[in-house]
N, C-alpha and C. Protein backbone atom coordinates (compact mmCIF):
# COMPACT_ATOMS: atom_id res chain seq x y z
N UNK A 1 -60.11 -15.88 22.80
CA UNK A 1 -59.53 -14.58 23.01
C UNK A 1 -60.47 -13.52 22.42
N UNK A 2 -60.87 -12.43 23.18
CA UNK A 2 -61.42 -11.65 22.06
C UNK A 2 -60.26 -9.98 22.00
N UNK A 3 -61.17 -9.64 21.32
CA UNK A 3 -60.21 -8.26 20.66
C UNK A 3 -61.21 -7.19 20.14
N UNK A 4 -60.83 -6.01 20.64
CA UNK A 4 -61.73 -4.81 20.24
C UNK A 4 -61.00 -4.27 18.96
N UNK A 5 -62.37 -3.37 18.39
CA UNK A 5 -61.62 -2.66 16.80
C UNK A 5 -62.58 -1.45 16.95
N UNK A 6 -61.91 -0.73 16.88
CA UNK A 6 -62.87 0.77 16.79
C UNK A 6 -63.60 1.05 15.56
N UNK A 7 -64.20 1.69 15.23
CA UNK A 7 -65.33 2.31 14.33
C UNK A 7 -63.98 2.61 12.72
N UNK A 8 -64.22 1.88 11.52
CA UNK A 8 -63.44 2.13 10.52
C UNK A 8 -62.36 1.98 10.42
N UNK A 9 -61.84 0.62 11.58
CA UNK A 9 -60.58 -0.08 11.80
C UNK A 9 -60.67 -1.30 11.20
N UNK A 10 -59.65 -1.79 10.45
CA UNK A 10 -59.67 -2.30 9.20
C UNK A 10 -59.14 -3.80 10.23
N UNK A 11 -60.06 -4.54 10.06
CA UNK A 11 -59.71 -5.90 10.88
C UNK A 11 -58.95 -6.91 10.09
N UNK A 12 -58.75 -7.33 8.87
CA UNK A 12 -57.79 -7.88 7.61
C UNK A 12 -58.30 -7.10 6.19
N UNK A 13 -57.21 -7.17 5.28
CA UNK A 13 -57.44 -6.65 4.17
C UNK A 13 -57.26 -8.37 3.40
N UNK A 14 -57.88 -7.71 2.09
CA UNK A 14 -58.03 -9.12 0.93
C UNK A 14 -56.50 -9.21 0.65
N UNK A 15 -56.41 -10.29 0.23
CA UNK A 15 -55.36 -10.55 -0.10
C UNK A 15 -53.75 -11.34 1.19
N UNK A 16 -54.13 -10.57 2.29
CA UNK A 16 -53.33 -10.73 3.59
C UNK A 16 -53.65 -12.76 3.92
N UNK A 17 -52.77 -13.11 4.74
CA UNK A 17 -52.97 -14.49 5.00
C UNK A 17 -53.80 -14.48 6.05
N UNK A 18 -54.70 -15.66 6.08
CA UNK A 18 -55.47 -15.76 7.12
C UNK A 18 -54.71 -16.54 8.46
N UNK A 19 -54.68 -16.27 9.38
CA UNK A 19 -54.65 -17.27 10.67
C UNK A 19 -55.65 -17.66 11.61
N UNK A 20 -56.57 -16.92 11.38
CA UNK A 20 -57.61 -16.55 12.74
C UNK A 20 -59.24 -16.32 11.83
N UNK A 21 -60.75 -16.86 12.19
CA UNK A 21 -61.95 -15.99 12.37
C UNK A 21 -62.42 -15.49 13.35
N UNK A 22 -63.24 -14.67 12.89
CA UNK A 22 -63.87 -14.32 14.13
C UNK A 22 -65.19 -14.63 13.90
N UNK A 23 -65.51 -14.17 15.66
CA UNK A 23 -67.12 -14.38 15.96
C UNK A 23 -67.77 -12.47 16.77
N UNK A 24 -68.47 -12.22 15.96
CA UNK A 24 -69.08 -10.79 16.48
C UNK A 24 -70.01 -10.68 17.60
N UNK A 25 -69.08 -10.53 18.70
CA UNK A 25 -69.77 -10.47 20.08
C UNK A 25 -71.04 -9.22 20.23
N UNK A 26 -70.16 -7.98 19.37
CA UNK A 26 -71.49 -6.75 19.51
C UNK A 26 -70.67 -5.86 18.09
N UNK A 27 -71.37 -5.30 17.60
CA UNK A 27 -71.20 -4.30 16.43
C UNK A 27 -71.65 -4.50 15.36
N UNK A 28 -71.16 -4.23 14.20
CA UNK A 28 -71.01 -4.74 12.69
C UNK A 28 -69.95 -4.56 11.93
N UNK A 29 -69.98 -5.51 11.51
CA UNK A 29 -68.16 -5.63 10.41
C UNK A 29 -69.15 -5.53 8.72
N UNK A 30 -68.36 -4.84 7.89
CA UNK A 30 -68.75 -4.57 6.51
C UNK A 30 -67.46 -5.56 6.18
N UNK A 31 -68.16 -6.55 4.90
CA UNK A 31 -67.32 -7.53 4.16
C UNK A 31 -67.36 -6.60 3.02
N UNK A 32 -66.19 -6.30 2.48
CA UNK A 32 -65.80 -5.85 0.75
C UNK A 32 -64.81 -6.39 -0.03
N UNK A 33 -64.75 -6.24 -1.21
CA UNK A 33 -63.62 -6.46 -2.10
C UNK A 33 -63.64 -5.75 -3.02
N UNK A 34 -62.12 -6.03 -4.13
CA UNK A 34 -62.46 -5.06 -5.22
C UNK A 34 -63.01 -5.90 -6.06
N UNK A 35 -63.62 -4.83 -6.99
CA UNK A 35 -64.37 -5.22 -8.18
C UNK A 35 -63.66 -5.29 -9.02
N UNK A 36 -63.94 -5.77 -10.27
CA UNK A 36 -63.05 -5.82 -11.74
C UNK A 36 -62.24 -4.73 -12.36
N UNK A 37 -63.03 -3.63 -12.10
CA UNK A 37 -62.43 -2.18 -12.25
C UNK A 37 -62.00 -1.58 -11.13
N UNK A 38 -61.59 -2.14 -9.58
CA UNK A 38 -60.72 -1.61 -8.58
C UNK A 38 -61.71 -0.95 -7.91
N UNK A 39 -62.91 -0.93 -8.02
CA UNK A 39 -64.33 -0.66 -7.33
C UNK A 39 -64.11 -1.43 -6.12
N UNK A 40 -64.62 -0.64 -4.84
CA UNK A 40 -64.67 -1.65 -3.65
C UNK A 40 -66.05 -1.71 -3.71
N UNK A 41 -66.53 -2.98 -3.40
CA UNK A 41 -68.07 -4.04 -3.42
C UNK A 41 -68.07 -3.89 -2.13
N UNK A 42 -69.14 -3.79 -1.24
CA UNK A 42 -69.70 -4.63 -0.21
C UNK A 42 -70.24 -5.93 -0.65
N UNK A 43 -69.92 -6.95 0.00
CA UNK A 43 -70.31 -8.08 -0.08
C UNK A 43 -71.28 -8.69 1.01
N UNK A 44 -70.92 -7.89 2.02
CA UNK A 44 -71.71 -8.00 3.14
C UNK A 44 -71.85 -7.34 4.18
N UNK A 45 -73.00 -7.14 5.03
CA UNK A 45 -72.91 -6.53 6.51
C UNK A 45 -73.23 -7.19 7.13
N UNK A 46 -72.73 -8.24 8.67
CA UNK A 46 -72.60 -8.54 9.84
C UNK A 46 -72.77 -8.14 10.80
N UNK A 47 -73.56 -8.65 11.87
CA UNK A 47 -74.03 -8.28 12.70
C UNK A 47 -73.35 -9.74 13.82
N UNK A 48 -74.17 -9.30 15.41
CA UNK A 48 -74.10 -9.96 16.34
C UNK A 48 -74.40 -11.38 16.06
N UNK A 49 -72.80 -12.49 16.41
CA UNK A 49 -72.67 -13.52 16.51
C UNK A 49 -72.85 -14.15 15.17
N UNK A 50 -72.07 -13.50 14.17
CA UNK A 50 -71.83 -14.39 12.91
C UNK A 50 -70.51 -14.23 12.61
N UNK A 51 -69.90 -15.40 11.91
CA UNK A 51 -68.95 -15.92 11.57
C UNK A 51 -68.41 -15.24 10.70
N UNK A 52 -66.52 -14.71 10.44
CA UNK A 52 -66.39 -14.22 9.25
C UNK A 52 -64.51 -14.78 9.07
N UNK A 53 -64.27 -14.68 7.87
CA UNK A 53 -62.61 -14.97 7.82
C UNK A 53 -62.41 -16.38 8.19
N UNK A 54 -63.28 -17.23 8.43
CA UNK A 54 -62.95 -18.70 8.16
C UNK A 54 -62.39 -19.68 7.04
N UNK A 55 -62.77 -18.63 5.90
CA UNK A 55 -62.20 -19.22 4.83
C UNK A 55 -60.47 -19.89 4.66
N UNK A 56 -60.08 -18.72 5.18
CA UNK A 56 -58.23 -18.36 4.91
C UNK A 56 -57.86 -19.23 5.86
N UNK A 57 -58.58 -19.92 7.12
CA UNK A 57 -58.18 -20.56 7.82
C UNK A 57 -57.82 -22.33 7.56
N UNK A 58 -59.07 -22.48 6.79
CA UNK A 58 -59.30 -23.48 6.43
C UNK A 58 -58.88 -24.02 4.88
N UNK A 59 -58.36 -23.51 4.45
CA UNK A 59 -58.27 -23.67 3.10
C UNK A 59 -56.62 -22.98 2.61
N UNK A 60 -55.99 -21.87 4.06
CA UNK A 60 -54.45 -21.55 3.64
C UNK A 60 -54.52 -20.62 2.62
N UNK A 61 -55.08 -20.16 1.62
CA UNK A 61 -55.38 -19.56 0.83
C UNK A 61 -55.40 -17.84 0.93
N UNK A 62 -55.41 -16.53 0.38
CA UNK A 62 -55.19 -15.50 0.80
C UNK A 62 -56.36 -15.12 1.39
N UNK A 63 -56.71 -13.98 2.13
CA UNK A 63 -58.00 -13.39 2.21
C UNK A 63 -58.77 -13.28 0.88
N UNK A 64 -60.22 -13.62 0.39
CA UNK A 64 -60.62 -12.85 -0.71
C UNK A 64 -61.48 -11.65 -0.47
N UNK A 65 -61.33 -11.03 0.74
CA UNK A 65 -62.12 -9.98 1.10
C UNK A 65 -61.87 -9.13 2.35
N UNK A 66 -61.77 -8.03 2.15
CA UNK A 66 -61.46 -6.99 3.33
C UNK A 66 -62.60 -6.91 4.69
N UNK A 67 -61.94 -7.14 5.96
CA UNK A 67 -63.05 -6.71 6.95
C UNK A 67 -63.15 -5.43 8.06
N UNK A 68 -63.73 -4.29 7.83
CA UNK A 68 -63.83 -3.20 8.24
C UNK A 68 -64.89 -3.36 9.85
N UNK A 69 -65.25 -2.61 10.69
CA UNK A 69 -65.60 -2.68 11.77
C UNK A 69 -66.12 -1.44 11.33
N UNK A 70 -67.81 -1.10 11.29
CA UNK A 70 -68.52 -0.28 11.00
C UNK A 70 -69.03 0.21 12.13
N UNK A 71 -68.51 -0.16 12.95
CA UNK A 71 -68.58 0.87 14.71
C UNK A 71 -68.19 0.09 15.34
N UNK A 72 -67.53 0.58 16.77
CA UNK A 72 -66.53 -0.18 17.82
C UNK A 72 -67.28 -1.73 17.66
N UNK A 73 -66.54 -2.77 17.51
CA UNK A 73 -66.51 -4.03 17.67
C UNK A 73 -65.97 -4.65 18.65
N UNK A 74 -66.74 -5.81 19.56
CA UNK A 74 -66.01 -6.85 20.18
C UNK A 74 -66.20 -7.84 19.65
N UNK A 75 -64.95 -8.76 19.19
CA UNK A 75 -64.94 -9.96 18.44
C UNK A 75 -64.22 -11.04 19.28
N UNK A 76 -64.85 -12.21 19.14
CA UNK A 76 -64.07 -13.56 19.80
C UNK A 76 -63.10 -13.70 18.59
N UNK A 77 -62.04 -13.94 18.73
CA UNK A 77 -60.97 -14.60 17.95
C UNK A 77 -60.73 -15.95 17.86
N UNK A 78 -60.72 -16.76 16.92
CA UNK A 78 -60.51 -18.18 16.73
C UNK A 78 -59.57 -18.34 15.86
N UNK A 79 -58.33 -19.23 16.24
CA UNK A 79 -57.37 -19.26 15.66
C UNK A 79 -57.40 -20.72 14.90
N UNK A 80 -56.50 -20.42 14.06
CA UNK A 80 -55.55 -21.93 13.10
C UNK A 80 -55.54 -23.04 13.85
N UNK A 81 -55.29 -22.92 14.88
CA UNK A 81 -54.78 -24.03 15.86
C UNK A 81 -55.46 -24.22 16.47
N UNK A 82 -56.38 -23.61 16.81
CA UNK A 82 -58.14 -24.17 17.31
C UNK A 82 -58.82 -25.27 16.37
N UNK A 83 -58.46 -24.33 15.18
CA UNK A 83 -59.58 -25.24 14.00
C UNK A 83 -59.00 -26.61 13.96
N UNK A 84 -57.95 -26.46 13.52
CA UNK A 84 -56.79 -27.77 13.64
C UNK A 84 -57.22 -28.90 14.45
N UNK A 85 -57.17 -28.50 15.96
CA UNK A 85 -56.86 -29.29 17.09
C UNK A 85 -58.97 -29.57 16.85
N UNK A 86 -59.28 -29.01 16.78
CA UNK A 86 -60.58 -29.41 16.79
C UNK A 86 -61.03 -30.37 15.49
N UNK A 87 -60.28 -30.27 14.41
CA UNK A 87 -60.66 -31.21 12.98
C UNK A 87 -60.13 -32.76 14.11
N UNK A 88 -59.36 -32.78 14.31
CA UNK A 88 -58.49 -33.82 14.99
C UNK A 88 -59.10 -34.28 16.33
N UNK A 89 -59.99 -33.62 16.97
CA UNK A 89 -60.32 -33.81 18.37
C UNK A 89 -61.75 -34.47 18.77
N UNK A 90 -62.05 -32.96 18.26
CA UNK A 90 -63.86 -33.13 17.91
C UNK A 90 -64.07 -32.31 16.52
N UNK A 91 -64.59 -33.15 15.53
CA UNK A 91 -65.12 -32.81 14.39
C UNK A 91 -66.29 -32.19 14.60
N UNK A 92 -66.86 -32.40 15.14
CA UNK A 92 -68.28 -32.56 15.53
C UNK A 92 -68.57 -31.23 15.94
N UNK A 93 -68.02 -30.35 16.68
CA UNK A 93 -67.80 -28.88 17.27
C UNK A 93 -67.88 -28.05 16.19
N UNK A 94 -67.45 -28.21 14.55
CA UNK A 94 -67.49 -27.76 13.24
C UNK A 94 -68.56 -27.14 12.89
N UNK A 95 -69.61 -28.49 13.03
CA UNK A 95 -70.67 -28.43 12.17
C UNK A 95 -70.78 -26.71 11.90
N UNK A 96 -71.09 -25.95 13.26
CA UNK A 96 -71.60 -24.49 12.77
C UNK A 96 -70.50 -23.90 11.61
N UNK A 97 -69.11 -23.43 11.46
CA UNK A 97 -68.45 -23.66 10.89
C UNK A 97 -68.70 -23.65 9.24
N UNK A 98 -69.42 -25.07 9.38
CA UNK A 98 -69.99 -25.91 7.94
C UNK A 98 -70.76 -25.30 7.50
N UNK A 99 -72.03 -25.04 8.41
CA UNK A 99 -72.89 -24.46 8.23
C UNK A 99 -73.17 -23.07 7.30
N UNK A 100 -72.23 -22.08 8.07
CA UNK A 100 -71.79 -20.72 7.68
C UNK A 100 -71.29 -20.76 6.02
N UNK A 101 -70.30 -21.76 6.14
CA UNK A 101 -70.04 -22.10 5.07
C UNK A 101 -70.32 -22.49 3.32
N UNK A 102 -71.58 -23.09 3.73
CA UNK A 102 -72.77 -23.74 3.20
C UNK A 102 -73.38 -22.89 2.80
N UNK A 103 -74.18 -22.07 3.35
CA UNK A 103 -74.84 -20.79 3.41
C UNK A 103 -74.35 -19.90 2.49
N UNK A 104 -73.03 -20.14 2.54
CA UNK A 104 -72.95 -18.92 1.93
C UNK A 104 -72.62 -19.40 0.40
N UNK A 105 -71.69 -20.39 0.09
CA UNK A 105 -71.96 -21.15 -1.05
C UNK A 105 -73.10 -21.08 -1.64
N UNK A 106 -74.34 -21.41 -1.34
CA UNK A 106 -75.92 -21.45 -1.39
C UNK A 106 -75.67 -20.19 -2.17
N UNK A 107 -75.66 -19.20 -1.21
CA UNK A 107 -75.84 -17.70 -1.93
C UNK A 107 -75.22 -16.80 -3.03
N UNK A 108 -73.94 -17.54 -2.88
CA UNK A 108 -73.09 -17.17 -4.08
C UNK A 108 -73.49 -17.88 -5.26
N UNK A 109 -74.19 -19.36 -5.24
CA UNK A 109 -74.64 -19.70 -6.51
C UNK A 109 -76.20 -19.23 -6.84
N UNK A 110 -76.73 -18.93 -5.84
CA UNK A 110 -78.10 -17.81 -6.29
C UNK A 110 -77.40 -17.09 -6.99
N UNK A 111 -76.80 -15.90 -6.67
CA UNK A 111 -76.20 -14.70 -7.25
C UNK A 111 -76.07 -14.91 -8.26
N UNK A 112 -75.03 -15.97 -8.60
CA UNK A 112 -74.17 -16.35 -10.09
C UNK A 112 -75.60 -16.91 -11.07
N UNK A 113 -76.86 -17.92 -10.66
CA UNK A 113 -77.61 -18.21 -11.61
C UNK A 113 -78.31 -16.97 -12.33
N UNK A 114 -78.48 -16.98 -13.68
CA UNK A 114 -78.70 -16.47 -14.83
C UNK A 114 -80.12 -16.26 -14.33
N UNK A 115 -81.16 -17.72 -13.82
CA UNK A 115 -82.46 -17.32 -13.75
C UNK A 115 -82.78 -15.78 -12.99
């Protein structure tokens, strides 16, 4: 399914439940959250054909991050019940998924090392 979001249309906020990721057909989505002192962080900017909000899908867990549409967006939508029927079907269809996943783990423990 996909779904349009106009320019500074708030696609989930942190905290909200996840059901669905997406995939960025054309635009850019800004990833943020708050900071310790209620500061909103960018965490990230997205571009064409990357993955975002997979987390909440996979794991049930709240959003940990807000996704904004930093000019009109078309996004593929991937739902709960995709991921589901696909853990169960074909695993194998994941891997990218994993990947994204991985990646970004990777980067969050750069960040966090002291060196």
């Amino acid at each position: 399914m996909k779904k349009t979001f106009n320019k500074s249309e708030i696609i989930f906020k942190e905290g909200s439940r996840g059901n669905c990721a997406y995939i960025i057909d054309s635009g850019r989505v800004a990833i943020s959250a708050l900071g310790p002192s209620g500061e909103n962080r960018i965490l990230a900017t997205l571009g064409k054909n990357e993955v975002f909000g997979e987390m909440g899908i996979i794991d049930n867990q709240p959003r940990t991050a807000t996704a904004v549409a930093m000019e009109n967006c078309l996004l593929t939508v991937i739902r709960k019940k995709t991921i589901d029927y696909l853990l169960d079907v074909d695993p194998q269809s994941l891997k990218p998924v994993l990947k994204v996943l991985s990646q970004r783990l990777r980067e969050t423990t750069r960040l966090l090392d002291p060196l």
